[in-house]
CSV table of C-alpha atoms in Angstrom, one decimal:
chain,number,residue,atom,x,y,z
N,87,MET,CA,89.3,167.4,166.7
N,88,LEU,CA,92.5,166.7,168.6
N,89,ALA,CA,90.4,167.1,171.8
N,90,THR,CA,87.9,164.4,170.9
N,91,SER,CA,88.0,161.0,172.7
N,92,TRP,CA,89.4,159.1,169.8
N,93,PHE,CA,92.4,161.4,169.3
N,94,ARG,CA,92.9,161.9,173.0
N,95,HIS,CA,93.0,158.2,173.8
N,96,ALA,CA,95.3,157.4,170.8
N,97,ARG,CA,97.7,160.1,171.8
N,98,SER,CA,97.6,159.1,175.4
N,99,ARG,CA,98.3,155.4,174.5
N,100,GLN,CA,101.2,156.4,172.3
N,101,TRP,CA,102.5,159.0,174.8
N,102,VAL,CA,102.3,161.9,172.3
N,103,PRO,CA,102.3,165.3,174.2
N,104,ASN,CA,100.3,168.4,173.4
N,105,LYS,CA,101.8,171.8,172.6
N,106,ARG,CA,102.5,172.3,176.3
N,107,GLY,CA,104.4,169.1,176.5
N,108,LEU,CA,101.6,167.3,178.5
N,109,ILE,CA,100.3,163.8,177.8
N,110,PRO,CA,96.6,163.9,177.4
N,111,PRO,CA,94.7,161.5,179.7
N,112,MET,CA,92.3,158.8,178.7
N,113,GLY,CA,88.9,158.7,180.3
N,114,GLY,CA,88.3,155.9,182.7
N,115,LEU,CA,85.7,154.6,185.1
N,116,VAL,CA,86.3,153.7,188.7
N,117,PRO,CA,83.3,151.7,189.7
N,118,GLU,CA,84.0,151.3,193.4
N,119,ALA,CA,84.3,155.1,193.8
N,120,ARG,CA,81.4,155.6,191.4
N,121,MET,CA,83.2,158.2,189.4
N,122,ASN,CA,85.1,158.9,186.2
N,123,ALA,CA,88.8,159.6,186.3
N,124,ASP,CA,91.7,160.7,184.1
N,125,VAL,CA,94.0,157.7,183.3
N,126,TRP,CA,97.6,157.6,182.1
N,127,LEU,CA,99.3,154.4,181.1
N,128,ASP,CA,103.1,154.1,180.8
N,129,GLY,CA,104.0,150.5,180.2
N,130,ASP,CA,102.9,148.6,183.3
N,131,SER,CA,102.4,151.8,185.3
N,132,LEU,CA,99.0,153.3,185.7
N,133,THR,CA,98.2,156.7,187.1
N,134,LEU,CA,94.8,158.0,188.1
N,135,GLY,CA,93.6,161.5,188.7
N,136,GLY,CA,90.3,163.3,189.4
N,137,ARG,CA,88.9,165.7,186.8
N,138,ASN,CA,88.8,168.5,189.4
N,139,GLU,CA,90.1,169.1,192.9
N,140,ARG,CA,87.1,167.7,194.7
N,141,GLU,CA,87.0,164.5,192.6
N,142,HIS,CA,90.8,164.2,193.0
N,143,ARG,CA,90.5,164.2,196.8
N,144,ALA,CA,87.6,161.8,196.7
N,145,LEU,CA,89.6,159.4,194.4
N,146,ALA,CA,92.7,159.6,196.5
N,147,GLU,CA,90.6,158.8,199.6
N,148,ALA,CA,89.0,155.8,197.9
N,149,ILE,CA,92.4,154.5,196.8
N,150,GLN,CA,94.0,155.0,200.3
N,151,THR,CA,91.1,153.2,202.0
N,152,GLY,CA,91.4,150.3,199.6
N,153,ARG,CA,88.0,150.7,198.1
N,154,VAL,CA,89.4,151.0,194.5
N,155,ARG,CA,90.2,147.7,193.0
N,156,SER,CA,89.5,148.2,189.3
N,157,VAL,CA,89.6,150.8,186.6
N,158,PHE,CA,87.8,150.4,183.3
N,159,ILE,CA,89.2,152.2,180.2
N,160,PRO,CA,86.8,152.1,177.2
N,161,ILE,CA,88.1,151.4,173.7
N,162,ILE,CA,87.2,154.4,171.6
N,163,GLU,CA,86.5,153.5,168.0
N,164,ALA,CA,83.8,156.0,167.1
N,165,ILE,CA,84.7,159.3,165.4
N,166,ASP,CA,82.7,162.4,165.0
N,167,GLN,CA,82.1,162.2,161.3
N,168,ARG,CA,81.6,165.9,160.7
N,169,LEU,CA,84.6,167.0,162.8
N,170,MET,CA,86.8,164.4,161.2
N,171,SER,CA,85.7,165.4,157.7
N,172,ARG,CA,86.5,169.0,158.4
N,173,PHE,CA,89.8,168.0,160.0
N,174,LEU,CA,90.7,165.9,156.9
N,175,ALA,CA,89.7,168.7,154.6
N,176,LYS,CA,92.1,171.1,156.3
N,177,VAL,CA,94.9,168.4,156.3
N,178,ALA,CA,94.3,167.7,152.6
N,179,LEU,CA,94.9,171.3,151.7
N,180,GLU,CA,98.0,171.4,153.8
N,181,VAL,CA,99.3,168.2,152.2
N,182,LEU,CA,98.7,169.6,148.7
N,183,VAL,CA,100.6,172.7,149.6
N,184,GLU,CA,103.5,170.6,151.0
N,185,ARG,CA,103.7,168.7,147.7
N,186,VAL,CA,103.6,171.7,145.3
N,187,ILE,CA,105.4,174.3,147.4
N,188,ARG,CA,108.6,173.9,145.3
N,189,VAL,CA,106.7,174.4,142.0
N,190,GLN,CA,106.9,178.0,140.6
N,191,GLY,CA,103.5,179.7,140.9
N,192,TRP,CA,102.0,177.2,143.3
N,193,ASN,CA,100.5,179.8,145.6
N,194,GLU,CA,98.3,181.5,142.9
N,195,GLU,CA,97.4,178.2,141.4
N,196,ILE,CA,96.0,176.8,144.7
N,197,VAL,CA,94.5,180.0,146.1
N,198,ASP,CA,92.8,180.9,142.8
N,199,LYS,CA,91.7,177.3,142.0
N,200,ALA,CA,87.9,177.4,142.1
N,201,ALA,CA,87.7,173.6,142.2
N,202,LEU,CA,89.1,173.7,145.7
N,203,ASP,CA,86.6,176.3,147.0
N,204,PRO,CA,84.1,173.7,148.2
N,205,LEU,CA,86.7,171.9,150.2
N,206,ARG,CA,88.0,175.2,151.6
N,207,HIS,CA,84.5,176.3,152.6
N,208,PHE,CA,83.8,172.9,154.3
N,209,ALA,CA,87.1,173.0,156.2
N,210,ARG,CA,86.4,176.6,157.5
N,211,ILE,CA,82.6,176.6,158.0
N,212,GLY,CA,81.3,173.0,157.6
N,213,ASP,CA,77.8,174.0,156.7
N,214,ARG,CA,77.8,172.8,153.1
N,215,PRO,CA,77.7,170.3,151.7
N,216,GLU,CA,75.8,168.6,154.5
N,217,LYS,CA,78.3,165.7,154.4
N,218,TRP,CA,81.8,165.1,153.0
N,219,PRO,CA,82.5,161.4,153.2
N,220,PHE,CA,85.9,159.9,153.8
N,221,SER,CA,87.4,156.4,153.7
N,222,ARG,CA,88.6,154.9,157.0
N,223,ARG,CA,90.4,151.6,157.5
N,224,ARG,CA,93.2,150.2,159.5
N,225,ILE,CA,96.3,149.2,157.5
N,226,TYR,CA,98.7,148.4,160.5
N,227,HIS,CA,98.5,148.3,164.2
N,228,GLU,CA,99.4,151.5,166.1
N,229,GLU,CA,102.1,149.5,168.1
N,230,ASP,CA,103.8,148.2,164.9
N,231,VAL,CA,107.5,148.9,164.8
N,232,GLN,CA,109.1,149.5,161.4
N,233,HIS,CA,112.7,148.5,160.8
N,234,GLU,CA,115.4,150.3,158.9
N,235,GLY,CA,118.8,148.6,159.3
N,236,ASP,CA,119.3,148.1,163.0
N,237,ALA,CA,116.9,150.8,164.0
N,238,GLY,CA,113.3,150.4,164.9
N,239,TYR,CA,110.7,153.1,164.9
N,240,GLN,CA,106.9,153.7,165.0
N,241,VAL,CA,105.1,155.7,162.3
N,242,LEU,CA,102.7,158.0,164.0
N,243,HIS,CA,101.5,159.6,160.8
N,244,GLU,CA,102.2,159.7,157.1
N,245,PHE,CA,100.5,161.1,154.0
N,246,THR,CA,100.4,161.3,150.2
N,247,ILE,CA,98.4,162.5,147.3
N,248,LEU,CA,96.6,160.1,145.0
N,249,CYS,CA,95.5,161.0,141.5
N,250,GLU,CA,92.6,158.8,140.3
N,251,PRO,CA,91.7,159.2,136.5
N,252,LEU,CA,88.1,159.8,135.7
N,253,LEU,CA,86.2,158.6,132.6
N,254,GLU,CA,86.6,162.0,131.0
N,255,PRO,CA,90.0,162.4,129.3
N,256,GLY,CA,92.4,164.8,131.1
N,257,HIS,CA,90.4,164.9,134.4
N,258,LEU,CA,91.7,163.6,137.7
N,259,GLU,CA,90.3,163.1,141.2
N,260,LEU,CA,92.8,164.2,143.8
N,261,TYR,CA,92.7,162.3,147.1
N,262,ALA,CA,94.6,163.2,150.2
N,263,VAL,CA,95.5,159.9,152.0
N,264,VAL,CA,96.6,160.3,155.6
N,265,CYS,CA,97.5,157.5,158.0
N,266,ILE,CA,97.2,158.3,161.8
N,267,PHE,CA,98.2,155.8,164.4
N,268,GLY,CA,97.9,153.0,161.7
N,269,GLU,CA,94.4,154.1,160.5
N,270,GLU,CA,94.2,155.2,156.9
N,271,PHE,CA,91.9,158.1,156.0
N,272,ALA,CA,91.2,159.3,152.4
N,273,ILE,CA,89.2,162.3,151.3
N,274,ASN,CA,88.4,163.5,147.8
N,275,MET,CA,89.6,167.1,147.4
N,276,GLY,CA,87.3,167.9,144.5
N,277,GLU,CA,83.9,166.6,145.5
N,278,PRO,CA,82.1,164.8,148.4
N,279,GLU,CA,82.4,161.2,147.2
N,280,ILE,CA,84.8,158.3,147.6
N,281,ALA,CA,83.5,155.9,145.0
N,282,SER,CA,86.6,156.4,142.8
N,283,TYR,CA,88.8,155.7,145.8
N,284,GLU,CA,87.0,152.5,146.5
N,285,ARG,CA,87.4,151.5,142.8
N,286,TRP,CA,91.2,152.3,143.1
N,287,LEU,CA,91.5,150.1,146.2
N,288,LYS,CA,89.7,147.2,144.5
N,289,ALA,CA,91.9,147.5,141.4
N,290,HIS,CA,95.0,147.4,143.6
N,291,ASP,CA,93.9,144.6,145.9
N,292,GLY,CA,93.4,146.9,148.8
N,293,LYS,CA,97.0,148.1,148.9
N,294,SER,CA,97.4,151.6,150.4
N,295,PRO,CA,98.4,154.4,148.1
N,296,LEU,CA,101.0,155.2,150.7
N,297,TYR,CA,103.0,152.1,149.4
N,298,THR,CA,102.4,152.2,145.7
N,299,SER,CA,103.9,154.1,142.7
N,300,ASP,CA,100.5,155.7,141.8
N,301,THR,CA,100.9,158.5,144.2
N,302,LEU,CA,101.9,162.0,143.1
N,303,PRO,CA,105.3,163.1,144.5
N,304,VAL,CA,105.1,166.7,143.1
N,305,PRO,CA,101.9,167.4,141.2
N,306,PRO,CA,101.9,169.4,138.0
N,307,VAL,CA,99.5,172.2,137.6
N,308,PHE,CA,96.1,170.4,137.6
N,309,GLY,CA,93.2,171.3,135.4
């Protein structure tokens, strides 16, 4: 998922390196050279590169001879739904572990919890169910700077767990809510639906669970 165009472009725009410390390039189009190119932006500075040695030489020659006058960088909004669903399923399980890791017996409770088996299977295999929907919306711009005292910082990602009561007494829906580069994603950990999350948003005037008191700091053993 991290290699998909949406993630690669977002990480490149925000200058977030990969495990090798390299900034992933965005994909661009150089019309005068009739070729695609790797593009890196750093403030007002733009760097171009070919995708292989032959293309790199051809691009360099086109730049040196003055043929290259423009570069088009597409805005990537589309996300591969299945890949993102599986990615969010994996992240949801990790978020849940992070929240309960200090509770005695957390490992057995999560590993042996049959209610999480469908989510685990979908994260690992992705063959069933056919779809696992998720909520997606932008809650702040990826360039927004948060302020704390005199310091300013960007939030690249944040997450929480939301408990949404169902109609049946004693039953809860667990949602992992993850914000990446200002886009909020929410996935139901118990079943492939998001209707209860949409109801929650409507009841809370669209405010993100990341900024309310309804989230679950350290969940109890859930039934």
